[in-house]
Each structure stands twice: as C-alpha cells, then as structure tokens.
Short mmCIF file of C-alpha atoms and ligand atoms in Angstrom, two decimals:
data_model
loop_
_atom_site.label_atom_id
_atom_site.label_comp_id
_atom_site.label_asym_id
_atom_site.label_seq_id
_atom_site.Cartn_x
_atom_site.Cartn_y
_atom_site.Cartn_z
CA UNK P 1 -3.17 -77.92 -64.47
CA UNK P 2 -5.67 -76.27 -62.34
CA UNK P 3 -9.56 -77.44 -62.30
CA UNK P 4 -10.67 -73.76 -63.43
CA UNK P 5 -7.67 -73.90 -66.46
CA UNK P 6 -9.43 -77.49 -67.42
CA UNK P 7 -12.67 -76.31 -67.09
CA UNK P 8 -11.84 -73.09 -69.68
CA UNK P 9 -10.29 -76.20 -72.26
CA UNK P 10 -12.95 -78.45 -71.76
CA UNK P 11 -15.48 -75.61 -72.96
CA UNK P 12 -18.78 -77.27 -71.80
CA UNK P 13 -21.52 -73.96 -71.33
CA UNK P 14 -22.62 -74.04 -67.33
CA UNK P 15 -20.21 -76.59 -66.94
CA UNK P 16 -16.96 -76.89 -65.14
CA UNK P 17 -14.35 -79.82 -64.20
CA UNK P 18 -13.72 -81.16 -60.76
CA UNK P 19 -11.51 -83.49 -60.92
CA UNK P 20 -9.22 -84.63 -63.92
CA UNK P 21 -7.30 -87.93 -64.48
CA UNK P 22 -4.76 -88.68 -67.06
CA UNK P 23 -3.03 -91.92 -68.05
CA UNK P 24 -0.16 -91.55 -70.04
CA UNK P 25 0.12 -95.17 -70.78
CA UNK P 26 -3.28 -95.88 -71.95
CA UNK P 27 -3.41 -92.58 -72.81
CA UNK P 28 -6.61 -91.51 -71.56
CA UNK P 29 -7.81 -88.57 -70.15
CA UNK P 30 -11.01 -88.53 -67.95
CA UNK P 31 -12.77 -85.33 -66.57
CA UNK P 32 -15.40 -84.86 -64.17
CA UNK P 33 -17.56 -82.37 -64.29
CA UNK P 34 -20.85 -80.21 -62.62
CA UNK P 35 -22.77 -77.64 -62.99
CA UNK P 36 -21.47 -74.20 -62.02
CA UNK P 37 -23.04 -72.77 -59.44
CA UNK P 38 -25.04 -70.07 -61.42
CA UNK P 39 -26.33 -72.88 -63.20
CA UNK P 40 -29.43 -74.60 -61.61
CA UNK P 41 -32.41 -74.10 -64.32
CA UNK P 42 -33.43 -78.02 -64.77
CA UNK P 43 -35.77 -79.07 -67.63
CA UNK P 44 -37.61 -81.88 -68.20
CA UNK P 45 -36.63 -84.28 -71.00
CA UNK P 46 -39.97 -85.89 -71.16
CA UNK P 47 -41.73 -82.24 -72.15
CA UNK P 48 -39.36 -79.78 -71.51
CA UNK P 49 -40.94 -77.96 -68.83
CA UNK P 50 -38.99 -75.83 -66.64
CA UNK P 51 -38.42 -77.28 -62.92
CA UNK P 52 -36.81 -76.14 -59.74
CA UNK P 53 -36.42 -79.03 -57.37
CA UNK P 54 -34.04 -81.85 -58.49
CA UNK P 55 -34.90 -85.33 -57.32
CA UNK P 56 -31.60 -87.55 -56.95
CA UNK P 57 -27.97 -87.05 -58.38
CA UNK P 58 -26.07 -89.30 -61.01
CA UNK P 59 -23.52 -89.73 -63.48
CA UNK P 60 -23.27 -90.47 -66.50
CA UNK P 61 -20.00 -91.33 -68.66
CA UNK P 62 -19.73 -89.97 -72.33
CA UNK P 63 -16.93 -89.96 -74.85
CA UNK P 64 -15.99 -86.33 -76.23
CA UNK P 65 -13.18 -85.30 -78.42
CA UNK P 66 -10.22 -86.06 -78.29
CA UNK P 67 -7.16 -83.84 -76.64
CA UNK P 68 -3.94 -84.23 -78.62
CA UNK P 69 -3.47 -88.11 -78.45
CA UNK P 70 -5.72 -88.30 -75.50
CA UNK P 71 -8.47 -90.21 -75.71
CA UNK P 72 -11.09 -88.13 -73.71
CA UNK P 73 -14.01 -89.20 -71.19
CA UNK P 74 -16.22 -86.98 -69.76
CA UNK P 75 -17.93 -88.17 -66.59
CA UNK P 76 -20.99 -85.69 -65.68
CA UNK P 77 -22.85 -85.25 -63.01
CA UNK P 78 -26.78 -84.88 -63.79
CA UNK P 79 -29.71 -84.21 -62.30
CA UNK P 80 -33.27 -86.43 -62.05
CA UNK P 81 -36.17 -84.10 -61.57
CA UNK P 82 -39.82 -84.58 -60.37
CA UNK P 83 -41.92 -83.33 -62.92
CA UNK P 84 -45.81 -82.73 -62.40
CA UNK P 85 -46.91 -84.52 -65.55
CA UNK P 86 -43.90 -86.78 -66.25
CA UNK P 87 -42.64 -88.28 -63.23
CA UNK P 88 -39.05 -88.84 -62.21
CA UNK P 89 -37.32 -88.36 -65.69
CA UNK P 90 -33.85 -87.28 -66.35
CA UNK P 91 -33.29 -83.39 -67.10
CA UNK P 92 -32.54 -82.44 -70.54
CA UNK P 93 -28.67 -81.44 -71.48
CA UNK P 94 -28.28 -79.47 -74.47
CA UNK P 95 -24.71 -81.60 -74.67
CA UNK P 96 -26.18 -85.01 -74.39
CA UNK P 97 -28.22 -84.81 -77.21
CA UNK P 98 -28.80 -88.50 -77.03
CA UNK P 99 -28.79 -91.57 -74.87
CA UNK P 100 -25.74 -92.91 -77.08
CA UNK P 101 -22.29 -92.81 -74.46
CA UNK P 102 -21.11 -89.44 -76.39
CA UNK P 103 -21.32 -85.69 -76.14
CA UNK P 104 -22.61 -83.50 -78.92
CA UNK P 105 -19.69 -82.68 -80.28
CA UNK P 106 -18.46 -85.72 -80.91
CA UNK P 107 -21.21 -87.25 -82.78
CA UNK P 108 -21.00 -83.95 -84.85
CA UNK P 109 -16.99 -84.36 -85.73
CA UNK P 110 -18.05 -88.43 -86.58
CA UNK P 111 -21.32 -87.12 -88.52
CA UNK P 112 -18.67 -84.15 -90.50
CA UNK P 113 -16.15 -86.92 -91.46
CA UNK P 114 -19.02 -89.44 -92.84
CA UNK P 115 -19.82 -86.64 -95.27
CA UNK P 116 -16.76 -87.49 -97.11
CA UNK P 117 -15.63 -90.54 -96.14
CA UNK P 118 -17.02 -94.22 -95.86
CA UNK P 119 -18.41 -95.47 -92.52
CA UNK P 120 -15.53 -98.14 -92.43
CA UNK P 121 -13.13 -95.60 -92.87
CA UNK P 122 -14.70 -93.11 -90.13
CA UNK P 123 -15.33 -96.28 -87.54
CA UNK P 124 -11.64 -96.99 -88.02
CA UNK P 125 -10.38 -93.32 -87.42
CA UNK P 126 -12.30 -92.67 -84.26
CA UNK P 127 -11.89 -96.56 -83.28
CA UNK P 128 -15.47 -97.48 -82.93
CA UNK P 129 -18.03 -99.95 -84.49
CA UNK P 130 -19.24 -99.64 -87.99
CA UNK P 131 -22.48 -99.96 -86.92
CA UNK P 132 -21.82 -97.10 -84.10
CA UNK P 133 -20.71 -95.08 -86.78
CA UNK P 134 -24.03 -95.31 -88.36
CA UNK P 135 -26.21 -94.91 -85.63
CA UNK P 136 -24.38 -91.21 -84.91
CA UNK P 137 -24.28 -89.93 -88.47
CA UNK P 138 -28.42 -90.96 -88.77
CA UNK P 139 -28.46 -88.65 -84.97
CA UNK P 140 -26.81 -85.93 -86.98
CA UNK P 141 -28.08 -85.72 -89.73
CA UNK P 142 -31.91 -85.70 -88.06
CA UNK P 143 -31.02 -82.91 -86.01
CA UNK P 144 -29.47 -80.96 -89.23
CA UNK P 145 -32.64 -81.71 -91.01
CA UNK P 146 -34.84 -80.80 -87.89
CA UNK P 147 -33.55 -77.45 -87.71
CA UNK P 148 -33.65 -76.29 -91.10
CA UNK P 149 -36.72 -74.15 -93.21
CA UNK P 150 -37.76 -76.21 -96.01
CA UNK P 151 -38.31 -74.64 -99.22
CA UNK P 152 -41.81 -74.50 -101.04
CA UNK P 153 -42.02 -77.32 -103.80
CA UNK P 154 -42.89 -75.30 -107.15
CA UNK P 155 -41.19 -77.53 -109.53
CA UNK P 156 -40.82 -81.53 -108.97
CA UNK P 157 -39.04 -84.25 -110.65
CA UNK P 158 -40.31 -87.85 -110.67
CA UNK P 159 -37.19 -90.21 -111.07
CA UNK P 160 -36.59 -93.79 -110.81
CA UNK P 161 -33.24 -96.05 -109.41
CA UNK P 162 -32.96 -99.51 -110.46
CA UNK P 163 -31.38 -101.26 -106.76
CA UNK P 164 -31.08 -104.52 -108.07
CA UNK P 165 -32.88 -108.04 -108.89
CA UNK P 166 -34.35 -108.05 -105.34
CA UNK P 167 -35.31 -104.87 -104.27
CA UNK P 168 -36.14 -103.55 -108.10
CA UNK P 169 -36.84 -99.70 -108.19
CA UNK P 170 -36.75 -96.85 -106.04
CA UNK P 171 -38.93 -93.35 -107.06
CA UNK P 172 -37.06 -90.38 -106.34
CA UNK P 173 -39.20 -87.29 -105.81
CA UNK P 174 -36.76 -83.59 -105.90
CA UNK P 175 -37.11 -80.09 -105.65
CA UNK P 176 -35.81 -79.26 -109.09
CA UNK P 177 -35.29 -75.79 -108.15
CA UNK P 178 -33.16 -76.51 -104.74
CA UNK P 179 -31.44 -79.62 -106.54
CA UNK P 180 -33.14 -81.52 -102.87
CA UNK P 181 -34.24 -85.17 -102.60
CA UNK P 182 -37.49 -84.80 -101.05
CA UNK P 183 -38.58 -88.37 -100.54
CA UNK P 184 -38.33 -91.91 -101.58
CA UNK P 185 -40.82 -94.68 -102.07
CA UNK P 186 -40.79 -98.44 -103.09
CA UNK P 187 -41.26 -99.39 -106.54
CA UNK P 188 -42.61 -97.23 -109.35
CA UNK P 189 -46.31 -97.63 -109.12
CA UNK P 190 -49.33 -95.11 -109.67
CA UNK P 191 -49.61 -95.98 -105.69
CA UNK P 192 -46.00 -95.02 -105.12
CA UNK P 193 -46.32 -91.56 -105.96
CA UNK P 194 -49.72 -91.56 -104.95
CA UNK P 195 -48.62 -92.00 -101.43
CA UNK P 196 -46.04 -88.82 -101.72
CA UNK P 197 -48.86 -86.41 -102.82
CA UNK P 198 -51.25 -88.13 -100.31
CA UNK P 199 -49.29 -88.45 -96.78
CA UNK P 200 -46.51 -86.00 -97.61
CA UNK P 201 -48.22 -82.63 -99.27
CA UNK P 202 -51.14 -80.58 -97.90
CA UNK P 203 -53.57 -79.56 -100.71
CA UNK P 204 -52.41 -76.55 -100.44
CA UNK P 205 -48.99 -77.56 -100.69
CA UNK P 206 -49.87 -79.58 -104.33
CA UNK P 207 -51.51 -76.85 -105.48
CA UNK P 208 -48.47 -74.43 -105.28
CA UNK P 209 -46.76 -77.73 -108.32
CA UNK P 210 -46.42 -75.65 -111.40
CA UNK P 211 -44.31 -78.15 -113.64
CA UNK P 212 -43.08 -81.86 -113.02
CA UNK P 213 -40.35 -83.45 -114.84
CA UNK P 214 -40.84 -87.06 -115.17
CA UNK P 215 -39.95 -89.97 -117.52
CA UNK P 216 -42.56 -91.05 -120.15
CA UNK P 217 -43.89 -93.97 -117.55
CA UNK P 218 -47.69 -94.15 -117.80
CA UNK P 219 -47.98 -94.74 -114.10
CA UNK P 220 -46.32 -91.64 -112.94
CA UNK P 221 -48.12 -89.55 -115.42
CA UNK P 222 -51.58 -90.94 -114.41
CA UNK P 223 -50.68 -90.14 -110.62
CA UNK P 224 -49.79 -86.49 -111.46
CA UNK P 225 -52.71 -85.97 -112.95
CA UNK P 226 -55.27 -87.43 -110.21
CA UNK P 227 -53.09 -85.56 -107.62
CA UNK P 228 -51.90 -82.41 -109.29
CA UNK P 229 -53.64 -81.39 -111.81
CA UNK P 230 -52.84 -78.06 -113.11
CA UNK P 231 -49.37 -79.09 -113.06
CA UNK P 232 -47.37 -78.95 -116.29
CA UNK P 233 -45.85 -82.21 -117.49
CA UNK P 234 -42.18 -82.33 -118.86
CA UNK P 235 -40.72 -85.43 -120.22
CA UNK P 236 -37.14 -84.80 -119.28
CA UNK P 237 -34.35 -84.54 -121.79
CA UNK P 238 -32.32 -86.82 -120.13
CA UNK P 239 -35.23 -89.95 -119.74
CA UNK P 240 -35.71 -89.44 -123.39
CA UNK P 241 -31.90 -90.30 -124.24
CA UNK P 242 -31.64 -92.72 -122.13
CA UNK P 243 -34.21 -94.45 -124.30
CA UNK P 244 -32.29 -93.79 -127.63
CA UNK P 245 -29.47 -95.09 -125.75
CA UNK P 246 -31.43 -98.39 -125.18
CA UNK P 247 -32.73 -98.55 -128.80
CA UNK P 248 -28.82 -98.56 -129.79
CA UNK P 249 -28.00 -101.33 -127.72
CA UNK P 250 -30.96 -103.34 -128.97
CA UNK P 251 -30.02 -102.82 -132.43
CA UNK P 252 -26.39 -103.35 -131.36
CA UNK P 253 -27.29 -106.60 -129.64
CA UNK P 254 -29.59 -107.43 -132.90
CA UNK P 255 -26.08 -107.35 -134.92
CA UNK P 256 -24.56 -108.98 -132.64
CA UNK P 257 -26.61 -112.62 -132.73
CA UNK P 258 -27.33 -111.70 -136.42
CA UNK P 259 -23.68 -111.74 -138.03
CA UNK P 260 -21.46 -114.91 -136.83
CA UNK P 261 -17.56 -115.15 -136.32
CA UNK P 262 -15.51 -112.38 -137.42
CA UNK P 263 -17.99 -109.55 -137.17
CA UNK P 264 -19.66 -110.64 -133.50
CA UNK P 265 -15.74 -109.96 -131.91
CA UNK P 266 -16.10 -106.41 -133.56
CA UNK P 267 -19.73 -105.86 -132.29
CA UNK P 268 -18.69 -107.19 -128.78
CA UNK P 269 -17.56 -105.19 -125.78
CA UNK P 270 -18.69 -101.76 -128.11
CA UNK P 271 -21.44 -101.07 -125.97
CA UNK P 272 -20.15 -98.58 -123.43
CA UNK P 273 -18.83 -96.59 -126.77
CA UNK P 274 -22.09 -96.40 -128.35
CA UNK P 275 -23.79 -95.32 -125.35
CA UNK P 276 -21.01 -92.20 -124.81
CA UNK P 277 -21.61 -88.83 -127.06
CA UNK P 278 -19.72 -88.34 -129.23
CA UNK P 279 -18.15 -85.22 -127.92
CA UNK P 280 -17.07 -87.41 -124.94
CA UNK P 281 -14.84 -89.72 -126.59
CA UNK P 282 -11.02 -89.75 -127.40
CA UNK P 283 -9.09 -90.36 -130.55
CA UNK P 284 -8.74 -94.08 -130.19
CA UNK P 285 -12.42 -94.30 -128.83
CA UNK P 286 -13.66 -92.82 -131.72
CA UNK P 287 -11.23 -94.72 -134.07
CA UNK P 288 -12.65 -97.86 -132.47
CA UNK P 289 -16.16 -96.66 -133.07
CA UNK P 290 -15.56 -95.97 -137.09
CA UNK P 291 -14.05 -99.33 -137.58
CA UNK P 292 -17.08 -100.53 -136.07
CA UNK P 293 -19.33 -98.54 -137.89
CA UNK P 294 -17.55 -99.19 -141.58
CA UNK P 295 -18.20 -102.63 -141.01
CA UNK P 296 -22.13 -102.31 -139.74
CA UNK P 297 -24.11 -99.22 -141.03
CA UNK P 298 -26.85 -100.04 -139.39
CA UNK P 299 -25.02 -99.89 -135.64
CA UNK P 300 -23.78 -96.27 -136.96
CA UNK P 301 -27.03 -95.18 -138.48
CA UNK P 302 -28.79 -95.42 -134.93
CA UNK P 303 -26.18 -94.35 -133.14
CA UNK P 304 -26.31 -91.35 -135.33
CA UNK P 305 -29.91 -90.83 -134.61
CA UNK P 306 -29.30 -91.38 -130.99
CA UNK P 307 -26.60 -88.39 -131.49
CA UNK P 308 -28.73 -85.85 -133.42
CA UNK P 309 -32.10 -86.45 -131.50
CA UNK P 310 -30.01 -84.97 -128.25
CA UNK P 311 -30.34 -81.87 -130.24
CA UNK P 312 -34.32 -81.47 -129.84
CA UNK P 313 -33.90 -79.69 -126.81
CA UNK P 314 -31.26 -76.61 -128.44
CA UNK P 315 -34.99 -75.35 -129.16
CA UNK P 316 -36.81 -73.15 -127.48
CA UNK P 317 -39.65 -72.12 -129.96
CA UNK P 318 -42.28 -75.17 -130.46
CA UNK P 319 -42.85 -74.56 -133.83
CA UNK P 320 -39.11 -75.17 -134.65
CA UNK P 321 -38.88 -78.64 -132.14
CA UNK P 322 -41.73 -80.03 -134.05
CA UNK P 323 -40.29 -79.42 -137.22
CA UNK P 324 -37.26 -80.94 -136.08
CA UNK P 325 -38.67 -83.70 -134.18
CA UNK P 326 -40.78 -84.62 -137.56
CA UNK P 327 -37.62 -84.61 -139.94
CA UNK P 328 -35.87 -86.73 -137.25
CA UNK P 329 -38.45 -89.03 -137.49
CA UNK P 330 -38.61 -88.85 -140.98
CA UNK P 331 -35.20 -90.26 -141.49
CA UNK P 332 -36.40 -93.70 -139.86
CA UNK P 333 -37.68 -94.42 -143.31
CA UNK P 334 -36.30 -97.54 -144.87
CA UNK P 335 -33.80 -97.82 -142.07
CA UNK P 336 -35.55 -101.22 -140.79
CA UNK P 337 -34.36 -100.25 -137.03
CA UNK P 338 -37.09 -101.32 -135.66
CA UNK P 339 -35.93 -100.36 -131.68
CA UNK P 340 -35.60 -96.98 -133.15
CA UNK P 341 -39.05 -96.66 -135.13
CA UNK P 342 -40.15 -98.12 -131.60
CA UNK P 343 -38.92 -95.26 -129.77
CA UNK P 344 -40.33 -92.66 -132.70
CA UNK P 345 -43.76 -93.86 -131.76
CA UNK P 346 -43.00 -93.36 -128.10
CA UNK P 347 -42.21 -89.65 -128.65
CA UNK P 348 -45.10 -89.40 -130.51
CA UNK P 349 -47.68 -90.20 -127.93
CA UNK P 350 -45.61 -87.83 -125.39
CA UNK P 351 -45.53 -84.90 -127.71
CA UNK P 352 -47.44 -82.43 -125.69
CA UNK P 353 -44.90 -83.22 -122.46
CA UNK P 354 -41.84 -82.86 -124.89
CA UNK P 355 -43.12 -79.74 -125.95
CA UNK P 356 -43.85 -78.18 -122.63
CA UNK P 357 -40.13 -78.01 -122.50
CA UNK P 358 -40.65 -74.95 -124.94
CA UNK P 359 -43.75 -73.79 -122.63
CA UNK P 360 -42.28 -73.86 -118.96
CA UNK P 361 -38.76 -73.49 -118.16
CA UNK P 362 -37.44 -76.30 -115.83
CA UNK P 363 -33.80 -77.09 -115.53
CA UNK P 364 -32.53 -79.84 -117.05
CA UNK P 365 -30.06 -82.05 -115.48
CA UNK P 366 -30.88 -82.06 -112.51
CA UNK P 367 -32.92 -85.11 -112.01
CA UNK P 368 -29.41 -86.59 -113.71
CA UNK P 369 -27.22 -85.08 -110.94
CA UNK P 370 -29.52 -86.64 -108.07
CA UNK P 371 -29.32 -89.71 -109.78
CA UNK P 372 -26.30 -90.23 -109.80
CA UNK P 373 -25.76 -88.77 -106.21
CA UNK P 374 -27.83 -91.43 -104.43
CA UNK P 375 -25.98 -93.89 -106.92
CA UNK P 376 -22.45 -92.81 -105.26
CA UNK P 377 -23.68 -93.16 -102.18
CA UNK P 378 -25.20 -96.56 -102.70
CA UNK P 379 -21.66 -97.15 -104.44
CA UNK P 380 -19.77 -96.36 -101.20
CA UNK P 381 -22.36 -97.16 -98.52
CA UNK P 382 -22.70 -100.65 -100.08
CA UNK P 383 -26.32 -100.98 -99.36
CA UNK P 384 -28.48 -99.07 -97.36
CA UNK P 385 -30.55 -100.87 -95.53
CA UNK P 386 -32.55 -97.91 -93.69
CA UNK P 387 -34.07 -95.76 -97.00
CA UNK P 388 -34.42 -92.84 -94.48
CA UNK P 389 -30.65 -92.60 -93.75
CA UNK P 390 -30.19 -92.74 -97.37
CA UNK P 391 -32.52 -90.35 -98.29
CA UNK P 392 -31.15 -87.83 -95.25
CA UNK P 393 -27.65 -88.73 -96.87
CA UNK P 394 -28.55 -87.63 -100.27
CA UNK P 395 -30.70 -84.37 -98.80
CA UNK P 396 -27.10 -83.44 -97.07
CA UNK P 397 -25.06 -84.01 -99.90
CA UNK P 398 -27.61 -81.51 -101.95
CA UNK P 399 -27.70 -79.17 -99.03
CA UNK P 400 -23.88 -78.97 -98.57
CA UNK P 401 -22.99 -78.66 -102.25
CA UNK P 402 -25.62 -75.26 -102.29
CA UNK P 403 -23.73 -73.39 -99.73
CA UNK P 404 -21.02 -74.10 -101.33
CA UNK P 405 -22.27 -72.45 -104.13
CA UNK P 406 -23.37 -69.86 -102.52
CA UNK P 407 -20.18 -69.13 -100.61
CA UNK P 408 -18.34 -69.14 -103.97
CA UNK P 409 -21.00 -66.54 -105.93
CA UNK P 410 -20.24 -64.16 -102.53
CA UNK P 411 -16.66 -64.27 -102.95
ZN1 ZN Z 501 -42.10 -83.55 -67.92
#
C-alpha cells in the first residue's frame, strides 16, 4: 500500500503517513506520520497562542485503534515552539488530547465501552491495565462534561446514599427537572449542603431555586432555609415510604424477639416481602405473606398502613390529602404499633412540606431513579475511590439516557 492510500485510512486532519511497518507475527502495525505541508499553524499548549517559528523536532509514540487484528501505533512527529510568555513548551495537537501514550480516538472508543461495561471487562478487551482504563474514561468523560451547556437549576433534590460502616453517607444534590447529578458531598450535615449553595451557586444562581425535594432530615431543611430561602420545601413521596417501610420492619423485628419457636421461623426471612407493594408480588409471594399475616395481625396491620399511606400522594387538592392523611392517622388508634404512631408524629411536624406536594408540582421519582443509578454503579465499579469520577459517571449515565429519550420522542 502506498503512503498517500495509508495516509487516507489512517484519517488524522493535517496529517499524513511516511512510513508504515507491519508485523504479521506480532501483529502490529506501526505508522509514522507528519504534518502535511499546508499544515504549519503551531500553538502553544501552555496558553494557546498562535506561533510561527518551531524550536526543535520530536516524536512521540501513541496507541490508536486498532486495524482489523492489527494492533496499531502511531509514531508522530511534533513540534516544540518558543513562545514569548511560556518558554519552550510542546505545541498543542487537537489528537493528543493528553500526555497519556494514546490518540483521541482511542481513549474515546475505551471511554464508549466503559459506559456499559465494567473497567475489568474494558481493560481486558483492549489489553491494558485496570487502572489505565480508569485514568482514560475520567479524560473522557471531563472533556464531555467540559464541552457541554449546563442547564439552570430551578428545581433541586437533596438525597442521601448510605456507602457503608466506614465511609457512612453521601448527599446527592440533582436537577430534578434534567434527571442530572449535580454534585456530591461527604456526610449529611447542615455544613454539607451548606458548602453546595456556598462554593457551587452564585446568588443569583440560588435565587433562580423554586422548589427542593428533600427527606424530612432537620439538617437539610435548616440549610435550605439559611441558603435559599424562598424556595419551596417538598418532602418527597418516596423518603416518606421508605420510613413506613422501616416502621414495618421494626414492628416485624418486635414480633420476631417477642413470640418464641414456631412463630419466629414464620416471622424470619419475611422481610424483603413486607417491604415490596403489594402490586409487586407474585402468587406464592403473596400466599407466603397471608400465612404470615393470619398468624400475626399486627405484622399485617402495619404493613397495611404502610400500603394505603402510599396513596397520600393520588391527591392533588390539599384539602382532600389532609383529610386523608388525618383518617390514616386515625386508624393508629388502639393498634399499639408504636414504630408506626412514631412515624404519624413525624408526618405531623412535616405537614406543610407534604402538602407543598399539592402547591408546586415536582416530579416524583426521580430522586429514586438517581439513587439507584449511583447505587449500580457503585455495584459494578466496586468502590469508587475518586467521588468526582463517580459523580461524572452518574452525570453521563443521566445525560446519555436523555438523548435517548429524545431520539425516541423524534422518531
Ligand atoms: Zn505559551
């Protein structure tokens, strides 16, 4: 094959091949490549400014894709140039968007295939170090996020990830409206969020917060209000059922050390069941459930009020959720569940934010979609070590999964 026939393969802009090698036993491929002559407008990498003169020649060696079963090297010859306010610094290549030994393209196809597959699984495919692997989908996804408009924050959501015994909890900030992670911080302190409004909003950025959905955790509420105000705050539908879904499994775990023999086998291992709706379950599921529930009435009666409190939120006139709310609590009477009468009084001091679900529309569900993103990536990634290449991660996964949306409405 001729150089010029290369060159049109290879595809590099201003670019063209030299001199080619191939080794069909190794099989390797190695091209060398210049500039074409047309091509001589140097910049600086230190500040970009344009520069004539070059100062000495080099090479440099990176890896590119692959051709066919070739493994391919690119070996290119760059420029140094003598720039007024930097120095001697290297010129800036649009396809050596890093000092990392590979071309753009590359770390773009390894950055694609981490979207939806596991770094060990990527590393293996394009036979390079986990940690390699890592290093190039972080590049990536900077430059994606870089390059991209941001959209104005009008509606927030305040969420919270349990890591683990060591590392405890991680607040989730997102754009409810764009479904976007917008930033994480360490623990779930007034001072976490307190930092997010502080360091990553201008005032005039808070000020444009019309609603935030958050769970009913005094420190997050007391931050919102120092920082923001005139912002409207939702206690989320899905926070709120996660606490019934607690007060079952206390009153589940009450039964449980309360009866002996027989009955504890019947109480044990249920706890996955009582936390599912209804709706959710199967035949046999629910068959399990009833035989539960014949034998202890008071498992079934909170597990019933765990069911029928989900239903709060079917209205949209506050008159009516009151109402509701008030009969649900009124059934608590004489039930002696005392995780339940626990979470009544919760609701109770948080009416005004359940009730602002009826005031200010936010969608619900999303903060429970994020949440369990990040939680499939921590799944896969097995521990992210770097929050900011989690949080990019999670941004990517939002970003992705919106086009796609968008493609699919245009079709
Ligand atoms: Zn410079």
């Amino acid at each position: 094959m001729s150089e010029s026939e290369w060159t049109k393969i290879l595809g590099w802009p201003g670019y063209r091949v030299y001199r080619s090698e191939i080794n069909e036993g190794a099989k390797t491929l190695r091209l060398w490549v210049r500039r074409k002559r047309g091509n001589r407008k140097l910049e600086c990498s230190g500040c970009g400014r344009k520069i004539n003169e070059m100062a000495e020649v080099y090479e440099r060696e990176v890896r590119d894709l692959p051709w066919s079963e070739y493994r391919t090297t690119v070996v290119i010859e760059l420029y140094r140039v003598c720039c007024p306010d930097c120095g001697i610094k290297a010129e800036k290549v649009a396809l050596l968007p890093s000092k990392a030994p590979f071309s753009k393209r590359f770390e773009e196809a390894v950055g694609q295939a981490c979207e939806s597959a596991p770094v060990r699984r990527v590393a293996r495919q394009f036979g390079l170090a986990a940690s390699t692997v890592r290093a190039i989908d972080l590049r990536y996804l900077e430059r994606w996020a870089q390059g991209r408009r941001r959209p104005a924050l009008r509606q927030m959501g305040v969420d919270e990830i349990y890591l683990g015994k060591k590392q405890k909890f991680l607040t989730v900030v997102t754009n409810l409206e764009t479904g976007e992670p917008l930033w994480f911080g360490r623990e779930r302190k007034k001072e976490t969020l307190d930092e997010f409004f502080e360091k990553r909003l201008s005032a005039f950025q808070r000020s444009a917060i019309r609603a935030a959905c958050v769970d009913m955790w005094e420190p997050f509420r007391q931050s919102l209000e120092q920082w923001v105000p005139e912002c409207r705050i939702v206690y989320d539908k899905f926070h709120i059922l996660q606490h019934a879904s607690q007060a079952v499994d206390e009153v589940r775990r009450a039964e449980f050390f309360r009866k002996g023999g027989a009955a504890r086998d019947l109480v044990r291992g249920k706890r996955w069941l009582l936390l599912s709706s209804w709706l959710n379950l199967d035949r046999g599921k629910r068959r399990q459930l009833n035989t539960l529930f014949a034998f202890n009435r008071r498992i079934l009666k909170a597990y019933l009020l765990k069911e029928s409190l989900s239903q709060l939120w079917n209205y949209t006139y506050e008159g009516a959720m009151l109402r509701y709310l008030q009969s649900w609590i009124n059934q608590l009477r004489w039930q002696r569940l005392k995780p339940m009468e626990k979470l009544a009084r919760m609701l109770l001091d948080h009416l005004e934010g359940i009730l602002n679900y009826c005031r200010t529309k936010v969608p619900m569900g999303v903060i429970e979609a994020v949440n369990g993103n990040i939680k499939a990536l921590l799944r896969r990634g097995r521990g992210y070590r770097d929050m900011n290449y989690l949080l990019l991660k999670a941004q990517r996964l939002a970003a992705t999964k919106t086009e796609f949306l968008v493609l699919q409405k245009a079709a």
